[in-house]
Coordinates of C-alpha atoms and ligand atoms in Angstrom, one line a residue:
X1 CA 9.7 -9.1 25.5
X2 CA 9.3 -6.6 28.5
X3 CA 11.5 -3.7 27.0
X4 CA 11.0 -2.2 23.6
X5 CA 13.3 -3.6 21.2
X6 CA 15.6 -1.3 18.7
X7 CA 14.3 -3.0 15.8
X8 CA 10.8 -4.3 14.6
X9 CA 10.7 -6.0 11.1
X10 CA 6.9 -6.0 10.1
X11 CA 6.3 -8.6 7.3
X12 CA 2.4 -9.3 5.9
X13 CA 2.0 -12.5 4.8
X14 CA -0.8 -13.7 2.9
X15 CA -0.9 -17.6 1.9
X16 CA 2.9 -17.8 1.9
X17 CA 3.4 -21.6 3.0
X18 CA 6.1 -22.1 0.4
X19 CA 7.9 -18.9 0.7
X20 CA 7.5 -18.5 4.2
X21 CA 10.4 -21.2 5.3
X22 CA 12.8 -19.7 2.8
X23 CA 12.2 -16.1 4.2
X24 CA 12.7 -17.0 7.7
X25 CA 16.0 -19.2 6.8
X26 CA 17.6 -16.0 5.0
X27 CA 16.2 -13.3 7.1
X28 CA 17.0 -14.9 10.7
X29 CA 20.9 -14.8 10.6
X30 CA 20.7 -11.3 9.1
X31 CA 18.7 -10.0 12.3
X32 CA 20.5 -12.4 14.6
X33 CA 24.1 -10.9 13.2
X34 CA 23.0 -7.4 13.8
X35 CA 23.5 -7.9 17.7
X36 CA 20.6 -5.9 18.7
X37 CA 17.0 -6.4 20.2
X38 CA 14.7 -7.0 17.7
X39 CA 11.3 -8.5 17.0
X40 CA 9.6 -9.7 14.0
X41 CA 6.1 -8.9 13.5
X42 CA 4.5 -11.0 11.1
X43 CA 0.8 -10.4 10.4
X44 CA -0.7 -13.1 8.7
X45 CA -3.6 -11.3 6.6
X46 CA -6.1 -14.2 6.9
X47 CA -4.2 -16.8 5.3
X48 CA -6.2 -19.6 3.9
X49 CA -3.5 -22.4 3.2
X50 CA -1.1 -23.8 5.6
X51 CA 0.6 -20.5 6.9
X52 CA -0.6 -20.3 10.1
X53 CA 0.8 -23.7 10.9
X54 CA 4.0 -22.6 9.3
X55 CA 3.9 -19.6 11.5
X56 CA 3.4 -21.2 14.6
X57 CA 6.1 -23.6 13.8
X58 CA 8.7 -20.6 13.1
X59 CA 7.6 -18.9 16.6
X60 CA 8.6 -22.2 18.2
X61 CA 12.4 -21.9 17.6
X62 CA 12.3 -18.0 17.1
X63 CA 11.2 -16.6 20.3
X64 CA 11.6 -13.1 18.8
X65 CA 8.9 -14.0 15.8
X66 CA 5.7 -12.7 16.7
X67 CA 2.6 -13.5 15.0
X68 CA -0.5 -11.1 14.7
X69 CA -3.2 -13.0 12.8
X70 CA -6.1 -11.4 11.0
X71 CA -9.8 -12.8 11.4
X72 CA -10.0 -12.5 7.4
X73 CA -8.0 -11.3 4.7
X74 CA -8.1 -7.5 4.9
X75 CA -5.4 -6.5 2.4
X76 CA -1.9 -5.6 2.1
X77 CA -1.9 -2.2 3.7
X78 CA -4.3 -2.9 6.1
X79 CA -1.7 -5.8 7.2
X80 CA 1.2 -3.1 7.2
X81 CA -1.0 -0.8 9.2
X82 CA -1.5 -3.6 11.7
X83 CA 2.0 -4.1 11.9
X84 CA 3.3 -0.9 12.0
X85 CA 0.9 0.0 15.0
X86 CA 1.9 -3.0 17.1
X87 CA 5.5 -2.8 16.4
X88 CA 7.2 -1.7 19.6
X89 CA 10.6 -1.1 18.1
X90 CA 12.5 2.3 17.9
X91 CA 12.8 1.6 14.2
X92 CA 10.3 -0.2 11.9
X93 CA 11.2 -1.8 8.7
X94 CA 8.4 -3.3 6.7
X95 CA 9.4 -6.0 4.0
X96 CA 7.4 -8.5 1.9
X97 CA 7.3 -12.1 2.8
X98 CA 8.2 -13.3 -0.7
X99 CA 11.9 -12.4 -0.4
X100 CA 11.5 -9.9 -3.4
X101 CA 13.0 -7.4 -1.1
X102 CA 16.4 -8.8 0.2
X103 CA 16.8 -8.8 3.8
X104 CA 20.3 -8.2 3.5
X105 CA 19.8 -4.7 2.8
X106 CA 17.8 -4.1 6.6
X107 CA 21.4 -3.5 8.4
X108 CA 22.3 -0.8 5.7
X109 CA 19.0 0.9 6.2
X110 CA 19.4 0.7 10.2
X111 CA 23.0 2.1 9.9
X112 CA 21.9 4.9 7.2
X113 CA 19.1 6.0 10.0
X114 CA 21.3 5.8 13.1
X115 CA 24.5 7.6 11.6
X116 CA 22.8 10.3 9.5
X117 CA 19.7 10.7 11.9
X118 CA 17.3 9.8 9.2
X119 CA 13.4 9.3 10.3
X120 CA 12.6 7.2 6.7
X121 CA 14.9 5.0 4.7
X122 CA 13.2 4.0 1.3
X123 CA 13.9 0.9 -0.4
X124 CA 14.3 2.0 -4.0
X125 CA 14.1 -0.5 -6.5
X126 CA 17.1 -0.3 -9.0
X127 CA 16.2 -2.9 -11.3
X128 CA 12.9 -4.6 -11.8
X129 CA 14.1 -7.1 -14.4
X130 CA 12.6 -10.0 -12.7
X131 CA 9.2 -8.4 -12.8
X132 CA 6.8 -9.0 -15.9
X133 CA 6.8 -6.4 -18.6
X134 CA 3.3 -5.8 -17.8
X135 CA 4.1 -5.1 -14.0
X136 CA 7.0 -3.0 -14.9
X137 CA 5.0 -0.6 -17.3
X138 CA 2.1 -0.5 -14.9
X139 CA 4.6 0.3 -11.8
X140 CA 6.0 3.2 -14.1
X141 CA 2.6 4.8 -15.0
X142 CA 1.8 4.3 -11.3
X143 CA 4.8 6.0 -9.8
X144 CA 5.1 8.8 -12.5
X145 CA 0.9 9.4 -11.8
X146 CA 1.9 9.5 -7.7
X147 CA 4.6 11.7 -8.0
X148 CA 2.8 14.2 -9.9
X149 CA 0.2 14.2 -6.8
X150 CA 2.6 14.0 -4.0
X151 CA 5.4 15.8 -5.4
X152 CA 9.3 15.0 -5.9
X153 CA 9.5 14.2 -2.4
X154 CA 8.1 10.9 -3.2
X155 CA 11.3 8.8 -4.5
X156 CA 10.5 7.0 -7.8
X157 CA 10.0 3.2 -7.6
X158 CA 10.1 3.1 -3.7
X159 CA 7.5 0.4 -2.6
X160 CA 6.5 -0.7 0.8
X161 CA 10.2 -2.0 1.8
X162 CA 11.3 1.0 4.1
X163 CA 12.7 2.1 7.6
X164 CA 10.5 4.5 9.8
X165 CA 11.9 5.7 13.0
X166 CA 9.6 5.7 16.0
X167 CA 8.9 9.5 15.3
X168 CA 7.8 8.7 12.1
X169 CA 5.5 5.6 13.2
X170 CA 4.0 7.9 16.0
X171 CA 3.1 10.6 13.0
X172 CA 1.7 7.8 10.8
X173 CA -0.7 6.6 13.9
X174 CA -2.0 10.2 14.2
X175 CA -3.4 10.1 10.8
X176 CA -7.2 9.3 10.5
X177 CA -6.7 7.6 7.1
X178 CA -8.9 4.7 6.4
X179 CA -7.5 3.4 3.5
X180 CA -3.8 4.4 4.2
X181 CA -1.4 3.9 1.2
X182 CA 1.9 4.2 2.8
X183 CA 4.1 4.8 -0.2
X184 CA 2.3 8.2 -0.3
X185 CA 1.7 8.9 3.2
X186 CA 5.4 8.4 4.1
X187 CA 6.9 10.9 1.7
X188 CA 4.1 13.2 2.7
X189 CA 4.9 13.5 6.0
X190 CA 8.4 15.2 4.9
X191 CA 10.4 13.9 7.5
X192 CA 14.3 13.7 6.7
X193 CA 14.9 10.4 4.7
X194 CA 17.7 8.3 2.8
X195 CA 17.4 5.8 0.2
X196 CA 18.8 2.3 -0.2
X197 CA 18.9 1.2 -3.7
X198 CA 18.3 -2.5 -4.4
X199 CA 17.2 -5.2 -6.9
X200 CA 14.0 -6.3 -6.8
X201 CA 14.2 -10.2 -6.9
X202 CA 12.2 -12.7 -8.3
X203 CA 9.3 -14.0 -6.0
X204 CA 10.9 -17.1 -3.9
X205 CA 7.8 -19.4 -4.0
X206 CA 3.9 -19.2 -4.9
X207 CA 2.6 -16.6 -7.2
X208 CA 1.6 -13.0 -6.5
X209 CA -1.7 -11.7 -4.4
X210 CA -1.9 -8.8 -6.4
X211 CA -4.0 -9.4 -9.3
X212 CA -5.0 -6.6 -11.9
X213 CA -8.1 -5.8 -9.6
X214 CA -6.1 -5.3 -6.4
X215 CA -3.4 -3.3 -8.3
X216 CA -6.5 -1.0 -9.6
X217 CA -8.1 -0.8 -6.3
X218 CA -4.2 0.3 -5.0
X219 CA -4.1 3.0 -7.9
X220 CA -7.5 4.5 -7.3
X221 CA -7.2 4.5 -3.3
X222 CA -3.9 6.5 -3.8
X223 CA -5.4 9.0 -6.5
X224 CA -8.3 9.5 -4.2
X225 CA -6.3 9.8 -1.1
X226 CA -4.3 12.6 -2.1
X227 CA -6.0 14.4 -4.8
X228 CA -9.5 15.9 -5.8
X229 CA -8.3 16.5 -9.6
X230 CA -10.7 13.6 -11.1
X231 CA -13.4 15.7 -9.9
X232 CA -12.2 18.7 -11.6
X233 CA -11.8 16.6 -14.7
X234 CA -15.8 16.7 -15.0
X235 CA -16.1 20.3 -15.2
X236 CA -13.4 20.5 -17.6
X237 CA -15.4 17.8 -19.8
X238 CA -18.7 19.6 -19.0
X239 CA -17.1 23.2 -20.4
X240 CA -15.5 21.3 -23.6
X241 CA -18.8 19.4 -24.4
X242 CA -20.5 22.9 -23.9
X243 CA -18.3 24.8 -26.6
X244 CA -18.7 21.8 -28.8
X245 CA -22.6 22.0 -28.3
X246 CA -22.4 25.7 -28.9
X247 CA -20.4 25.1 -32.4
X248 CA -23.1 22.3 -33.3
X249 CA -25.8 24.7 -32.4
X250 CA -24.9 27.2 -35.0
X251 CA -24.2 24.3 -37.4
X252 CA -28.0 23.0 -36.9
X253 CA -29.4 26.4 -37.2
X254 CA -27.6 27.0 -40.4
X255 CA -28.6 23.8 -41.9
X256 CA -32.3 24.0 -40.7
X257 CA -32.3 28.0 -42.7
X258 CA -30.6 25.9 -45.8
X259 CA -33.2 23.2 -45.6
X260 CA -30.5 20.3 -45.6
X261 CA -32.0 18.8 -42.1
X262 CA -33.0 15.4 -42.9
X263 CA -29.7 13.5 -42.8
X264 CA -27.9 13.4 -39.7
X265 CA -28.3 9.9 -37.9
X266 CA -24.7 9.5 -37.6
X267 CA -23.9 12.9 -36.0
X268 CA -26.8 12.6 -33.8
X269 CA -25.9 9.0 -32.5
X270 CA -22.5 10.1 -32.0
X271 CA -23.4 13.2 -30.1
X272 CA -25.7 11.1 -28.1
X273 CA -23.0 8.4 -27.2
X274 CA -20.6 11.0 -26.2
X275 CA -22.5 12.8 -23.9
X276 CA -24.0 9.8 -22.2
X277 CA -20.1 8.5 -21.9
X278 CA -19.0 11.7 -20.6
X279 CA -21.7 11.7 -18.1
X280 CA -21.1 8.2 -16.8
X281 CA -17.5 8.8 -16.3
X282 CA -18.3 11.5 -14.4
X283 CA -20.8 9.9 -12.0
X284 CA -18.2 7.2 -11.6
X285 CA -15.7 9.5 -10.5
X286 CA -18.1 11.2 -8.2
X287 CA -18.9 7.6 -6.9
X288 CA -15.3 6.9 -6.4
X289 CA -15.2 9.7 -3.7
X290 CA -18.6 9.2 -2.4
X291 CA -18.0 5.9 -1.8
X292 CA -15.0 6.8 -0.1
X293 CA -16.8 9.6 2.4
X294 CA -19.7 6.9 2.9
X295 CA -16.7 4.1 4.5
X296 CA -15.2 7.3 6.4
X297 CA -18.4 8.2 8.1
X298 CA -19.0 4.4 8.8
X299 CA -15.7 4.4 10.5
X300 CA -15.3 0.6 10.6
X301 CA -12.1 -0.7 11.4
X302 CA -10.3 -2.0 8.3
X303 CA -9.0 -5.1 9.9
X304 CA -9.8 -7.4 13.2
X305 CA -6.8 -8.9 15.0
X306 CA -7.8 -12.4 16.0
X307 CA -4.8 -13.3 17.6
X308 CA -1.7 -11.7 18.6
X309 CA 1.5 -13.8 20.2
X310 CA 2.4 -11.0 22.4
X311 CA -0.7 -11.5 24.0
X312 CA 0.6 -14.7 25.4
X313 CA 3.2 -12.7 27.1
X314 CA 3.2 -10.6 30.5
X315 CA 1.4 -7.6 30.1
X316 CA 2.7 -4.4 28.6
X317 CA 1.3 -1.0 26.9
X318 CA 0.2 -1.9 23.4
X319 CA -1.9 0.4 21.7
X320 CA -5.0 -1.7 20.2
X321 CA -6.3 -0.5 16.9
X322 CA -9.3 -2.3 15.4
X323 CA -8.9 -5.1 18.0
X324 CA -11.6 -7.6 17.8
X325 CA -11.7 -8.2 21.5
X326 CA -11.6 -4.3 21.9
X327 CA -9.1 -1.7 23.3
X328 CA -8.8 -3.0 26.9
X329 CA -8.0 -6.6 25.8
Ligands
UDP1 N1 -0.2 -9.5 1.1 C1 -0.9 -9.6 2.1 N2 -2.4 -9.5 1.8 C2 -2.8 -9.6 0.5 C3 -2.1 -9.7 -0.7 C4 -0.5 -9.9 -0.2 O1 -0.5 -9.2 3.2 O2 -4.2 -9.4 0.4 C5 1.3 -9.7 1.3 C6 2.1 -10.8 0.7 O3 2.3 -12.0 1.2 C7 3.5 -10.1 0.6 C8 3.4 -8.5 0.0 O4 2.0 -8.7 0.6 O5 4.2 -10.6 1.4 C9 3.2 -8.3 -1.3 O6 2.4 -9.0 -1.9 P1 2.8 -10.0 -3.3 O7 4.2 -10.6 -3.3 O8 1.6 -11.0 -3.8 O9 2.4 -8.8 -4.3 P2 3.8 -8.1 -5.4 O10 5.3 -8.2 -5.0 O11 3.4 -9.6 -6.7 O12 3.4 -7.2 -6.1
MG2 MG1 5.7 -10.2 -4.1

């Protein structure tokens, strides 16, 4: 593919051996029907099942399908980063590999961007009826909090199904983020944007790769990426404790003067537990930030690309990021 295609579709893939064939079957006619040059960048996030084999098979009879394979599992956002950095299209759409984001919306996104000159088109989840109540509730809380942090520029319920123009992609590539959370960074860029509403479908096959631990991690990355407010919480907790302490000091002195100082085990114990808990919370909060400063200073690449099928093609300029074989390739 010597010339840059108009559209790149970036798809993070992790252990999707069952879903992938179905996704390809539905995605391909839509992209072929667009009658524009396109590429699909399937980023295999170090799958440990038969996904690599399935991907090779897909590529065999779909030349527009490009495979980027990580050396190991590095996470959804890292896979998105690799895909977005390596995509060559004028427009880059990111989509999940499990058909939860309907590919039928891609032409709509592209038309909207081209007609209105938008740099970003968000896929906004209109209906999450197929998600579990737990997922809906945690997602609701997440978007509420994120909109408080990033502001109303961030559309509610906009995940990682979105279109970016080349300009937006280049802007994102300039950011030095180590743990990028695109659903926050993209609204933060503030580029002209539109929305396409879609219904979040049920995962077509297999199970989620977002257990609670990964959800918590995404939430923590999101907050620490955009706000130092939790650190200020420590100051507030300290101030409140100090005021309570003053009141208790008066009470203690009075009790001493009145000679009623022997009982008090419960209040002492509660006070001790409370202060201990507050201190641990504050140290933990500090740790979240210090840990991130630490990994930012280490500046290790967040992923290693073991294989890019584009390397099999004639040479072209392609920015390398965290490439296991170094930037020169
Ligand atoms: N994914 C990934 N790396 C991971 C976990 C997930 O690339 O470590 C991909 C996965 O294959 C899918 C997308 O990210 O295409 C969203 O993941 P999933 O569907 O498991 O999350 P959910 O939709 O349940 O939030
Ligand atoms: Mg999914």
